[in-house]
Every structure is written in C-alpha cells, then in structure tokens.
Coordinates of C-alpha atoms in Angstrom, one line a residue:
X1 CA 11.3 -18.5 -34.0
X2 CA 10.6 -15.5 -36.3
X3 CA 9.7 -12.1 -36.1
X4 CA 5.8 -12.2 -36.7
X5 CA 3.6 -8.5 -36.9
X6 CA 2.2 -7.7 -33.4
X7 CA -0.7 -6.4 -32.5
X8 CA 0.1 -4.4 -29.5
X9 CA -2.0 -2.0 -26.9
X10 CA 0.5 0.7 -28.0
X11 CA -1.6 2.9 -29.9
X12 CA -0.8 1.7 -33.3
X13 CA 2.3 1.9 -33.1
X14 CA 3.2 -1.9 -34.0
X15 CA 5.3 -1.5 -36.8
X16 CA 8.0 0.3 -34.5
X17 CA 8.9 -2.6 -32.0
X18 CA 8.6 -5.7 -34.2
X19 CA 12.4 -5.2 -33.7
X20 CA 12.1 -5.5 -29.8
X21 CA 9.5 -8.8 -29.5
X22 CA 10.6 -12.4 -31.2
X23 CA 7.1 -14.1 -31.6
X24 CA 8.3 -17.9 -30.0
X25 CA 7.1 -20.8 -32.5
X26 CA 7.6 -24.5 -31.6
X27 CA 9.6 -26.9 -33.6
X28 CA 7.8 -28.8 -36.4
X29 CA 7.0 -32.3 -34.6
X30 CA 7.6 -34.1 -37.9
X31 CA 11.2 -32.9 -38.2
X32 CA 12.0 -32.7 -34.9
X33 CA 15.0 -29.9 -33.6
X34 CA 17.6 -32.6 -32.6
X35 CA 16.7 -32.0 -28.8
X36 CA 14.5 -35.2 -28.8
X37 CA 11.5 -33.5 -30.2
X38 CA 11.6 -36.2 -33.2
X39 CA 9.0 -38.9 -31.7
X40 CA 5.9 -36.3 -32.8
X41 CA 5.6 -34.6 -29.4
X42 CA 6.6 -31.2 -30.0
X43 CA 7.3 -29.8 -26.0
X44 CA 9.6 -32.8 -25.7
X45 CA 8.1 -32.4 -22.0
X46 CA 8.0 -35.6 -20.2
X47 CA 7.5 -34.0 -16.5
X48 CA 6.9 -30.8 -15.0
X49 CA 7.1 -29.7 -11.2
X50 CA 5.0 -26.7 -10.5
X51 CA 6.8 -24.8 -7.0
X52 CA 4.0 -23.3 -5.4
X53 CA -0.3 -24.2 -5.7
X54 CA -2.2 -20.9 -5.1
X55 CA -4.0 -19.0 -7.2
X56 CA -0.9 -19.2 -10.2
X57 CA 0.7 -23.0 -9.5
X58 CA -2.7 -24.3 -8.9
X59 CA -4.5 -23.4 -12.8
X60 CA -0.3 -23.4 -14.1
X61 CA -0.4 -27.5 -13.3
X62 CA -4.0 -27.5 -15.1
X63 CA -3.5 -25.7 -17.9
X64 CA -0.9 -28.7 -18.3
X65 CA -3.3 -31.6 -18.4
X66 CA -3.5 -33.4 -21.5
X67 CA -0.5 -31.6 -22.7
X68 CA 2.4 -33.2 -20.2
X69 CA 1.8 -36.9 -18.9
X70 CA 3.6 -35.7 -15.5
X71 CA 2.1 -32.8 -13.6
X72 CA 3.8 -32.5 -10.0
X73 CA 2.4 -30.0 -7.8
X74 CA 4.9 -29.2 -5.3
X75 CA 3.3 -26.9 -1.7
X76 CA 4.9 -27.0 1.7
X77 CA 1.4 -26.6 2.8
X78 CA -0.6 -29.6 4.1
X79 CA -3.6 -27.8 4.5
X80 CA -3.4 -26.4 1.0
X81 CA -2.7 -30.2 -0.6
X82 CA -5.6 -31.1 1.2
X83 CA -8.1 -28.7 0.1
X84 CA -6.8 -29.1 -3.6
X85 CA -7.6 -33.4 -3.3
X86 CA -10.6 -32.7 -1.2
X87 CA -11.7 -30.3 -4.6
X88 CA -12.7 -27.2 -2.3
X89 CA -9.7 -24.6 -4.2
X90 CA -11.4 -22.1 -5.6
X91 CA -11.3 -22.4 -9.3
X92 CA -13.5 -21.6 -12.2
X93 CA -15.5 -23.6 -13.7
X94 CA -13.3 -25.1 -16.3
X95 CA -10.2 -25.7 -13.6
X96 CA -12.7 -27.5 -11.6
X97 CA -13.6 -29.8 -14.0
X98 CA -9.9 -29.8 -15.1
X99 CA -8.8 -30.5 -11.3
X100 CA -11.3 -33.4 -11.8
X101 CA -10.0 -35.3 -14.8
X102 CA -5.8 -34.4 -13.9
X103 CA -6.4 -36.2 -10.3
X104 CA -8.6 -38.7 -11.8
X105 CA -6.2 -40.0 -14.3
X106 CA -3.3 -39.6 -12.1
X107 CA -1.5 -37.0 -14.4
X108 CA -0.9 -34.3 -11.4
X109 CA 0.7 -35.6 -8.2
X110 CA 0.3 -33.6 -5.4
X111 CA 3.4 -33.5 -2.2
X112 CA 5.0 -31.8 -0.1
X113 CA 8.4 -33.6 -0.7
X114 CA 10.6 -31.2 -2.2
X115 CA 12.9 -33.2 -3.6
X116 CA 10.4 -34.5 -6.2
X117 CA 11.1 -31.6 -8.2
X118 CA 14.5 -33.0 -9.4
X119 CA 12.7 -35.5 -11.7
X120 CA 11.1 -33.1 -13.6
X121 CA 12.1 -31.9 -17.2
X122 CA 11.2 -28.4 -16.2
X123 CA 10.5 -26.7 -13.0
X124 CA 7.9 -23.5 -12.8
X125 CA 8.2 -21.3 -9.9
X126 CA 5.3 -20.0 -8.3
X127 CA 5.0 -18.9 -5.0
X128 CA 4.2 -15.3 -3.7
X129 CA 5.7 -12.0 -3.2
X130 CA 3.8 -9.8 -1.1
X131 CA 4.9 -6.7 0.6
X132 CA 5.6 -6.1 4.7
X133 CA 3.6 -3.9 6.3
X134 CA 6.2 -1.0 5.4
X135 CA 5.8 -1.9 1.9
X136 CA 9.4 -3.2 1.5
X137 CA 9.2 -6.4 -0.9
X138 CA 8.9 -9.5 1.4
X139 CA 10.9 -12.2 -0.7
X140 CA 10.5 -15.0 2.1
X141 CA 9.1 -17.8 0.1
X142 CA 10.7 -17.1 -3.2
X143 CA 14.4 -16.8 -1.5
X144 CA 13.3 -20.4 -0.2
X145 CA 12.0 -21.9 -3.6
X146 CA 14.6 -20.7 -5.1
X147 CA 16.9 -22.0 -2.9
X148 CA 15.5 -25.4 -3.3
X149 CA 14.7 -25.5 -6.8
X150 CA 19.1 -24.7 -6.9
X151 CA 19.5 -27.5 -4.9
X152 CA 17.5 -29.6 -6.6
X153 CA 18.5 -28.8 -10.2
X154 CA 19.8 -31.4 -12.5
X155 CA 21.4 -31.0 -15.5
X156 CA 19.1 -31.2 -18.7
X157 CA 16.5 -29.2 -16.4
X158 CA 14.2 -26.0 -17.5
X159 CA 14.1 -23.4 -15.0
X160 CA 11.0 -20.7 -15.0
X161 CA 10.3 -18.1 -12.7
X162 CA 6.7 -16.6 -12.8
X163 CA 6.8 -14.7 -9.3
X164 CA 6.5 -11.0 -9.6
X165 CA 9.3 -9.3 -8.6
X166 CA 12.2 -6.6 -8.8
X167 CA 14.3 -7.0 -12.3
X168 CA 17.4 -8.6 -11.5
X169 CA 15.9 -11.2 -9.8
X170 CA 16.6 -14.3 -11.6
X171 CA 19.8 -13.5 -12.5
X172 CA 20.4 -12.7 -8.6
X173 CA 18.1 -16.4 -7.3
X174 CA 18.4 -18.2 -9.5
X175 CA 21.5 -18.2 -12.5
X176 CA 24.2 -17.1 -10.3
X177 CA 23.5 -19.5 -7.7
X178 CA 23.4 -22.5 -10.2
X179 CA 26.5 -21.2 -11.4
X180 CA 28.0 -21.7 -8.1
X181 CA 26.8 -25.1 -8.1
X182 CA 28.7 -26.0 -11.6
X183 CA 25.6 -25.6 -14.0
X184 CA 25.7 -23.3 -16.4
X185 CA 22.8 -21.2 -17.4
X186 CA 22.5 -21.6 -21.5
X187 CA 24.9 -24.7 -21.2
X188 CA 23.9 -27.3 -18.5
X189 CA 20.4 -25.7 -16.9
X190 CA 18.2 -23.7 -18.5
X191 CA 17.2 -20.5 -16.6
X192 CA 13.6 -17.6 -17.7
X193 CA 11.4 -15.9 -15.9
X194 CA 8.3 -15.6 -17.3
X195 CA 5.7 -13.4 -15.6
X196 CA 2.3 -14.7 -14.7
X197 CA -1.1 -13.5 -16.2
X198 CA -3.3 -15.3 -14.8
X199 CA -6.8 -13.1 -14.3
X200 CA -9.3 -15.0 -11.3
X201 CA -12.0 -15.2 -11.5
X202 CA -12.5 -13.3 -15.0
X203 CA -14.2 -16.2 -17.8
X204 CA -12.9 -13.3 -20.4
X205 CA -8.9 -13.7 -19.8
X206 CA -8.5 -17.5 -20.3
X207 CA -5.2 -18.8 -20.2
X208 CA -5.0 -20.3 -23.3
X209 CA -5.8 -17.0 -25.3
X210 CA -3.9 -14.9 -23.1
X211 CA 0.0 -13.9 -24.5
X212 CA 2.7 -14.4 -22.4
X213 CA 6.5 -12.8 -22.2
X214 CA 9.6 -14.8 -21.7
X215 CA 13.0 -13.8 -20.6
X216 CA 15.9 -16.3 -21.0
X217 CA 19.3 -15.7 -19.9
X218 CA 20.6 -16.8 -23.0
X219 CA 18.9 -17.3 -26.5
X220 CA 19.1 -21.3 -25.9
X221 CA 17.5 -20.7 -22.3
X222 CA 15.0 -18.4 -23.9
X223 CA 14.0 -21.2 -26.1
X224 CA 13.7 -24.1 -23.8
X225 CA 11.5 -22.0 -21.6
X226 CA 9.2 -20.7 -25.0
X227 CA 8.8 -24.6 -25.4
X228 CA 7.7 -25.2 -21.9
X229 CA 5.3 -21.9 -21.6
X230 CA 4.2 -22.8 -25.4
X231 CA 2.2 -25.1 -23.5
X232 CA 0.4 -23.0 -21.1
X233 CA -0.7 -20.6 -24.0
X234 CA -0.5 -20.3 -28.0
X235 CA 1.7 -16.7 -27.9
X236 CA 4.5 -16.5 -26.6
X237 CA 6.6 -14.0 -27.1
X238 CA 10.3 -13.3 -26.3
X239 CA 12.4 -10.9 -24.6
X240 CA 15.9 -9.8 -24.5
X241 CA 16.7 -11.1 -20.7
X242 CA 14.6 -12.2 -17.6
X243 CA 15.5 -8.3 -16.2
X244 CA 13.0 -7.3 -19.1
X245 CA 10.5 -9.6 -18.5
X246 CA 10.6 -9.0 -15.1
X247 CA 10.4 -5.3 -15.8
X248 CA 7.6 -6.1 -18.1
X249 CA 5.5 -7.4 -15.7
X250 CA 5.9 -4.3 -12.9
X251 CA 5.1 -1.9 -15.9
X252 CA 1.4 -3.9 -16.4
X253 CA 1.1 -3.1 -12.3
X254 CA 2.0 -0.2 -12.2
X255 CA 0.5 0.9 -15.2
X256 CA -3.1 -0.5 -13.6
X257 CA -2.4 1.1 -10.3
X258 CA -1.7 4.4 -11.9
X259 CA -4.9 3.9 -14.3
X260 CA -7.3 3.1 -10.8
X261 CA -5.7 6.2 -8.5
X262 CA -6.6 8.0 -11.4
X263 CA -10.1 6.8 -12.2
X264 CA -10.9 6.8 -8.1
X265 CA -9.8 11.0 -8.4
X266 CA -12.0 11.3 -11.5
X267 CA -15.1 9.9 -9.8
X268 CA -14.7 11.9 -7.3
X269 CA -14.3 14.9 -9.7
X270 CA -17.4 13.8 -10.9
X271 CA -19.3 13.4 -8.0
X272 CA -18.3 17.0 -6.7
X273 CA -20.2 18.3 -11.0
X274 CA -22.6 16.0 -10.3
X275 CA -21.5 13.7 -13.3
X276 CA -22.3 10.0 -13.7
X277 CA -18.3 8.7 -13.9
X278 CA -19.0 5.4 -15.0
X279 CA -21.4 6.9 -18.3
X280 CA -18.4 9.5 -19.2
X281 CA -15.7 6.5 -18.8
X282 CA -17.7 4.4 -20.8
X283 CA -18.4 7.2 -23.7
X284 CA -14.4 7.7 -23.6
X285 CA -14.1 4.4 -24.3
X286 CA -15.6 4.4 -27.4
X287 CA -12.5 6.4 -28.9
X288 CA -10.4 3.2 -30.4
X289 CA -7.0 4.8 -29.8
X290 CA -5.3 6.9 -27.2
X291 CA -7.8 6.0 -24.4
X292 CA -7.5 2.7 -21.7
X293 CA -10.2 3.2 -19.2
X294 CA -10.5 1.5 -16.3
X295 CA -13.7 2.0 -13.5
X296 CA -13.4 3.6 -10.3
X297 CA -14.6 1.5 -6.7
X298 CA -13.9 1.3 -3.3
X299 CA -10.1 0.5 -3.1
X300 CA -7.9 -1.8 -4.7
X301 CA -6.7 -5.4 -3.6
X302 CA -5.4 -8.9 -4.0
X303 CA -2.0 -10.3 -4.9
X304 CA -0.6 -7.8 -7.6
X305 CA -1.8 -4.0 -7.3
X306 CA -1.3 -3.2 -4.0
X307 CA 2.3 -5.1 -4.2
X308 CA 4.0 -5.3 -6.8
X309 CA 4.8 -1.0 -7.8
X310 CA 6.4 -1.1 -4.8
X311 CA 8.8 -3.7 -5.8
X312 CA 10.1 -0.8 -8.3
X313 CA 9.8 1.6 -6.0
X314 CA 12.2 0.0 -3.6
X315 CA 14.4 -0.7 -5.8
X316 CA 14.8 2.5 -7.1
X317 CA 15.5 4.3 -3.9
X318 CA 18.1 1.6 -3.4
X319 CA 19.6 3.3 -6.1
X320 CA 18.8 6.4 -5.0
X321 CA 15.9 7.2 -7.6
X322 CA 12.4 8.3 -7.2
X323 CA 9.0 7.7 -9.3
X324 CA 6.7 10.5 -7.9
X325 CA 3.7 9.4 -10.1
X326 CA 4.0 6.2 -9.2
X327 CA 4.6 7.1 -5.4
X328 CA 1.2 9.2 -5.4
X329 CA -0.8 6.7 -7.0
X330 CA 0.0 3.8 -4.6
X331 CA -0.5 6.3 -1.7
X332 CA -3.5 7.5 -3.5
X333 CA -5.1 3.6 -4.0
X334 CA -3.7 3.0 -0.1
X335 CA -6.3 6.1 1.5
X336 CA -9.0 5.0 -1.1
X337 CA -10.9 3.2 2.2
X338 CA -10.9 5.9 3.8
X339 CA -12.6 8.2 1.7
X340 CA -15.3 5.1 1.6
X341 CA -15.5 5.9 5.1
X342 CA -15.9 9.9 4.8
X343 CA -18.7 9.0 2.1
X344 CA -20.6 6.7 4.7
X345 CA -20.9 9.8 6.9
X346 CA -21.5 12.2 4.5
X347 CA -24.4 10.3 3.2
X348 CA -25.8 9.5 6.8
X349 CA -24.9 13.5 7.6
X350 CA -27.7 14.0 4.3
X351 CA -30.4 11.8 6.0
X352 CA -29.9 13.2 9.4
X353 CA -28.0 10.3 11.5
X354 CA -24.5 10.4 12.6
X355 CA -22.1 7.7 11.7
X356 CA -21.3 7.0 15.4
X357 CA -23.6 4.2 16.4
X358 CA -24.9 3.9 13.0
X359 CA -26.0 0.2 12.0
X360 CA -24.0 -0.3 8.6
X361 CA -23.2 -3.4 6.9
X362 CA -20.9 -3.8 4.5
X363 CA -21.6 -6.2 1.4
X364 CA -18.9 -8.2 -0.1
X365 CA -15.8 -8.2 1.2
X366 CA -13.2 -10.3 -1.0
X367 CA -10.8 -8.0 -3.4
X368 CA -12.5 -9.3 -6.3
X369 CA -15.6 -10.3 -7.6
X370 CA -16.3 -13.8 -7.9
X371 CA -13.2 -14.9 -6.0
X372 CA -12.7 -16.3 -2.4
X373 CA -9.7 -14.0 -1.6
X374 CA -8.7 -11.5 1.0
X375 CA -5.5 -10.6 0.0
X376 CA -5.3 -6.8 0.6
X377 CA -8.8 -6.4 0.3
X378 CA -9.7 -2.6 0.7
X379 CA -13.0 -4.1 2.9
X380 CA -10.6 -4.8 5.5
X381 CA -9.4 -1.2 6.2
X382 CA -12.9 -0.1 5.6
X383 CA -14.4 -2.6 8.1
X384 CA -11.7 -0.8 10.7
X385 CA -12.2 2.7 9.6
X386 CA -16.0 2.2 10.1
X387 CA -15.3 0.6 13.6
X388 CA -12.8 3.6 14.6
X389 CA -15.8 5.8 14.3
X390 CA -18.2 3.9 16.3
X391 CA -20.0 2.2 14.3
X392 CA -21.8 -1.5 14.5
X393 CA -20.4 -2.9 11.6
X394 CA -21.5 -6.1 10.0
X395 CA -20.5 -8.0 6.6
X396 CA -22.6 -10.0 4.3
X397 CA -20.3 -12.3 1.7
X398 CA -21.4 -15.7 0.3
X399 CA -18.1 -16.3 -0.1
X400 CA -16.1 -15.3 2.7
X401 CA -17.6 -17.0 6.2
X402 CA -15.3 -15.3 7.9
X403 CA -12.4 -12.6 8.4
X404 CA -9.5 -11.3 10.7
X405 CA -9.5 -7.7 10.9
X406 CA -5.9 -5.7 12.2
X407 CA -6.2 -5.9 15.4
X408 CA -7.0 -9.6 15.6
X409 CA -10.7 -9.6 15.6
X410 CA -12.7 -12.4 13.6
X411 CA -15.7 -11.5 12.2
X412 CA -18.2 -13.5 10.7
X413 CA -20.6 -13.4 7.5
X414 CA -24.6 -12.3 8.3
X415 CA -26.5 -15.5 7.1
X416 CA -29.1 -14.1 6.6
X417 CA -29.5 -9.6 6.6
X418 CA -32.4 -7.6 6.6
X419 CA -32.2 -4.5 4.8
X420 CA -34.3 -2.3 7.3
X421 CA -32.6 -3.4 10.1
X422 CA -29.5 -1.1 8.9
X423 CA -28.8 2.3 8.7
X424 CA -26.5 1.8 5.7
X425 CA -25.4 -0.8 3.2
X426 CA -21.9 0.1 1.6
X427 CA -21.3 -1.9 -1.0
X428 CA -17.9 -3.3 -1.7
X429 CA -18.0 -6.5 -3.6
X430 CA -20.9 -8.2 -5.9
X431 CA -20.3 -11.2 -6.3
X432 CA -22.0 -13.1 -9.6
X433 CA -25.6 -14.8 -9.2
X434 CA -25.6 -13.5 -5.6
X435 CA -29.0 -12.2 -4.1
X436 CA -28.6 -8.8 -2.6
X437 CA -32.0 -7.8 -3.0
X438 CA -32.1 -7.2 0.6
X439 CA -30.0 -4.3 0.1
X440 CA -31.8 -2.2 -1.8
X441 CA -34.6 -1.9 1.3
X442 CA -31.5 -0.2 3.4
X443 CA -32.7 3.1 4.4
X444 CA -29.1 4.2 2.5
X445 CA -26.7 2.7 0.3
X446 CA -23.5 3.8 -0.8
X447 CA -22.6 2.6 -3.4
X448 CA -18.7 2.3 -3.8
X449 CA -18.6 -0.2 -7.1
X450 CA -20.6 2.9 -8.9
X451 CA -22.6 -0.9 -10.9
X452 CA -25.4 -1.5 -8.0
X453 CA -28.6 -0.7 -8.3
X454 CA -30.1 0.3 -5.2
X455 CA -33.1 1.8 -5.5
X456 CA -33.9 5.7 -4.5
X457 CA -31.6 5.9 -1.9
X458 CA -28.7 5.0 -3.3
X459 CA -25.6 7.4 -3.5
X460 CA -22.2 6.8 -5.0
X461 CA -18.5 7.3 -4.0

C-alpha cells in the first residue's frame, strides 16, 4: 500500500486529501507477503461466493472469470438461477459473452444451497436494499444474508459487503455478530464493506476502469478485502472504516439526487424563458472546474436514487437530525411524474383537446435506457397519473412486455403503435437502436428526455 497522487472530482483540490485515501497495491507475486501469495498468484484467491445475482452479484461473479478458478453464485431464487443458466439475464454485451465462457468452463457454479458459501476464501455480499413504501430503509434481505454469511463463516474467510446502506452497518451485521460467534474481525475473519459501482447498461463505466472504496474494520481486514476487490477493478482505494465507506457511497446518491431535483427545476426554469436547458447545460459544461452537470427528464428511478438518501435521512432523524436539502430534493425527484402529467395537458390544452379521454401512449417505460428494469421507474406513477385523469393510456417498450401498475393492473407492451392513432406520445425512455419513428407522426409529443426528436409538434418538459 502507499499513498499515490489522486486525481479526484474535487475541483482541484487533490493535494489536500492524499492524507485521507491510501491507494491499495497488491503484493509483488514474486515475493509473495507470507499469506500464501508466494506460488505467483497474487489474490491468493482460491474461491469466492458471491451472496446475491442481480444486477451487482450477477457482473460481480463475471468480472471474476479468469481471475478466480471458483466463482459460486449464491441466490435463494430458483427463478433467478434459471434465467442466469438459461442466458436470458440482462447483461451487456461483454457479460454476456462473459456468462458464456464462466458456465462453459465450469468456473461459476450457480445454487441455491447456502451453505456453499462456507468453502469459499472470500464471501461478497450483494443483495438489495430498497426502501418501504414510507421510505423507511427495508433491510429484509440483507439482515438475512448477513445472518447466513455469520453462520457460515469460517476462520481464514474474507468478508465484503457491497449493499448500500446506513453507516454503521457492517459493524452492526456483520463484525459484531461474528464476534459473538468467537471470530474476531482483524484476527480470525476478515470484515469491509465496499460499496458497489456498478453503472447498467452504460458501455462508458466498465468495471474494470471504474475505482472502487474499501472500508476494513481493521488495517489487516482492509487489506484482505483490497486483495479480493483488486480483482474486480485496478484502483482501489482505502478508507479509514466500513462507516466511511458506507458513508461514501450515500454521499455519491445523494449527491446525484440533489444534482437531478436541481436540473428537473432548472428545465423547468427554462421552459417558463423559453430556453433550450439541455444547450445551456451542455455550454456550462464546457467550464473544466466548479461545474458537474447532469440532464433533466421525466423522473428518476432504479435501485439507487430513489433509495438510498433516504437511508441517511432515516438515520438522522433517529438521531434527531434533519437534512432539509436533501429532504427537498428527494420530494422534489418523487412529484417529478406528476409534473409529466401537468405537461401532457398543458400541451393537449395548446392544441385544443382535453387530457380526459385523450389517446396517449407513453414510450419506454424501464428507469433506464438500455436496461430491462422497473425498479422505481418514474413511468409507473406517470402511467397512474395519466389514468387518474381519464385518459386511455398505452405503453410501447421493446424491452418490457409487460408491467404491474399500483393498484394491481398488468399492462402490456403495443407490438406494433401507430402514431396517428394517438393524441400524444410522452416520451420516457429511448432505448438504443430502437425504431420510434412512429412517434414522430403523433399529432403531439412531449418530450420528457429533452434528446428526442420529434418532428414539429414536439414540446418539452
């Protein structure tokens, strides 16, 4: 380990923290570190159990192939073991072709048997944390892996956490309960949590190149757990305790969050001085320092935005603290479908139709372009907010054949629309090397991505 020059998103101001950050290097293979790192493989990793196969376990257990001649990927679903043999998870390209080769050659075994985990070197937890409808952090599934993975443990054994979640966490699921169990964190187990960044469907954040953070609860956990994540990426970088990394992770979140409430009020700032916001985002982007922008749209969605702030949040008022920045911004992204909705009739208002009993269709419907994922998609609130006013609402997604709205009802994706057979197109998602010429001969479209070009009767958020 030494302490390498960062280059930081911190406005230049590098020099100042290369105190704070340990840059993680692995042991030279051809001296070896006396933890049996001698024989020229450097991880020393002989087997690792990924806890959890969605959209982090899944390209986690990849992202090993070729690097680990063990890969066992651990899911209490059936249904979700299945679809990963069968090929049909939703991967990019080079997952898919990495799924492929690692059940091909036999390097990643898929069960359901929890138990397996115990003959692993190291053990990666990665199972979700979503919020309940109240927005009070539902820690379900990672109580129960974490639980397991404790029961489980062995001595000798590396024990990552990746789950976003409050700080404390690790210490609270993980180290103290191990403890209890007569392995010591630092001594007999080693215990990190080490937050996923993991970007879907996005061929510009690969794994590989992306940087990750790594929290140990002692300097020799920190270091077993830089050797296993080491393999995942090529920076790794270390942290004073899991708390920070854990913190580390909610400030990235909440940071985004605050940056999209914020470039969702701008737009409509723009809209109301008859501004282009995506030309005066872009031309503040081309200041290199003191500027992060990010583009407006119709809402914000899937497994970490709309979550994880209010995992701070909660904790916080546990305490009996507030964040009323953060607070606004989470309530501003939660009422951004809504506004979609205003727009709709606004823009049908213009062309002399009412939005009740209005044909509209609404065009892509996943959070995300490019992915097949729901999770907190704002289409789903937009789809019911369209519906409350009485209008015949239909979706168009290539990817998504099908969806559960609120209050139970399944919809399913138009094969096959015909753009003058609607009075509005509102488009939410655009999925890559999708045809949605069809759109455009909409007698309107809204436009809620502000990136579609539809013609002369296009309007924008």
């Amino acid at each position: 380990m030494a302490n390498n020059r960062l280059s930081l998103a911190v406005n230049g101001r590098e020099r100042q923290l290369q105190s704070k950050l340990v840059a993680f290097e692995m042991p030279d293979p051809r001296t070896g570190d006396g933890n049996g790192t001698e024989n020229g493989n450097s991880s020393g990793l002989r087997s690792v159990a990924i806890v959890g196969l969605g959209y982090v376990g899944l390209p986690t257990a990849l992202a090993l192939h070729g690097r680990c001649p063990r890969i066992i990927g651990i899911d209490v679903s059936q249904d979700r073991l299945h679809e990963i043999s069968a090929r049909d998870a939703d991967l990019s390209d080079p997952d898919r072709r990495r799924l492929d080769a690692a059940l091909g050659d036999g390097t990643l075994e898929l069960t359901s048997v929890l138990a397996t985990m115990a003959e692993a070197d190291a053990v990666i937890i990665c199972v979700p944390t979503p919020v309940d409808s109240a927005n009070t952090p539902d820690l379900t599934a990672l109580r129960g892996a974490c639980a397991t993975v404790v029961a489980h443990a062995r001595p000798g054994q590396t024990i990552i956490l990746t789950s976003t979640t409050y700080a404390g966490t690790t210490q609270e699921l993980l180290a103290e309960p191990l403890m209890a169990r007569g392995l010591q964190a630092g001594r007999d187990v080693f215990v990190a949590f080490s937050p996923e960044r993991i970007d879907p469907g996005n061929a510009d954040h690969l794994q590989r190149e992306t940087p990750r953070v790594v929290g140990g609860v002692t300097p020799a956990c920190a270091y077993q757990a830089g050797r296993v994540i080491r393999q995942l990426t090529d920076f790794v970088y270390l942290v004073s305790s899991p708390a920070a990394a854990e913190a580390t992770k909610l400030y990235e979140n909440i940071f985004r969050a605050v940056s999209l409430a914020l470039a969702n009020e701008f737009a409509d700032a723009c809209g109301a001085l008859d501004l282009d916001p995506m030309e005066i985002t872009l031309a503040a982007g081309t200041k290199p320092y003191g500027f992060l922008g990010v583009f407006p749209g119709p809402g914000v969605g899937g497994h970490c935005i709309p979550a994880d702030p209010h995992y701070l949040l909660w904790q916080l008022s546990q305490q009996g603290h507030s964040s009323p920045l953060i607070a606004q911004a989470m309530k501003s992204i939660d009422l951004r479908p809504e506004r979609v909705v205003e727009r709709a009739a606004e823009v049908l208002g213009d062309a002399g139709r009412e939005l009740t009993g209005a044909r509209v269709i609404v065009v892509g419907v996943s959070y995300k372009a490019g992915v097949r994922d729901l999770r907190q998609s704002p289409a789903i609130p937009l789809i019911a907010g369209l519906i409350r006013e009485g209008v015949a609402v239909e979706y168009y997604d290539p990817l998504i054949p099908t969806l559960r709205l609120p209050d139970g009802t399944t919809m399913t994706s138009t094969p096959a629309p015909c753009g003058p057979d609607y009075d509005l197109a509102v488009i939410h998602t655009i999925h890559p090397d999708a045809d949605y010429s069809w759109a455009r001969a909409c007698s309107q479209v809204l436009d809620a991505t502000y990136k579609f070009d539809g013609g002369t009767h296009r309007s924008v958020v």
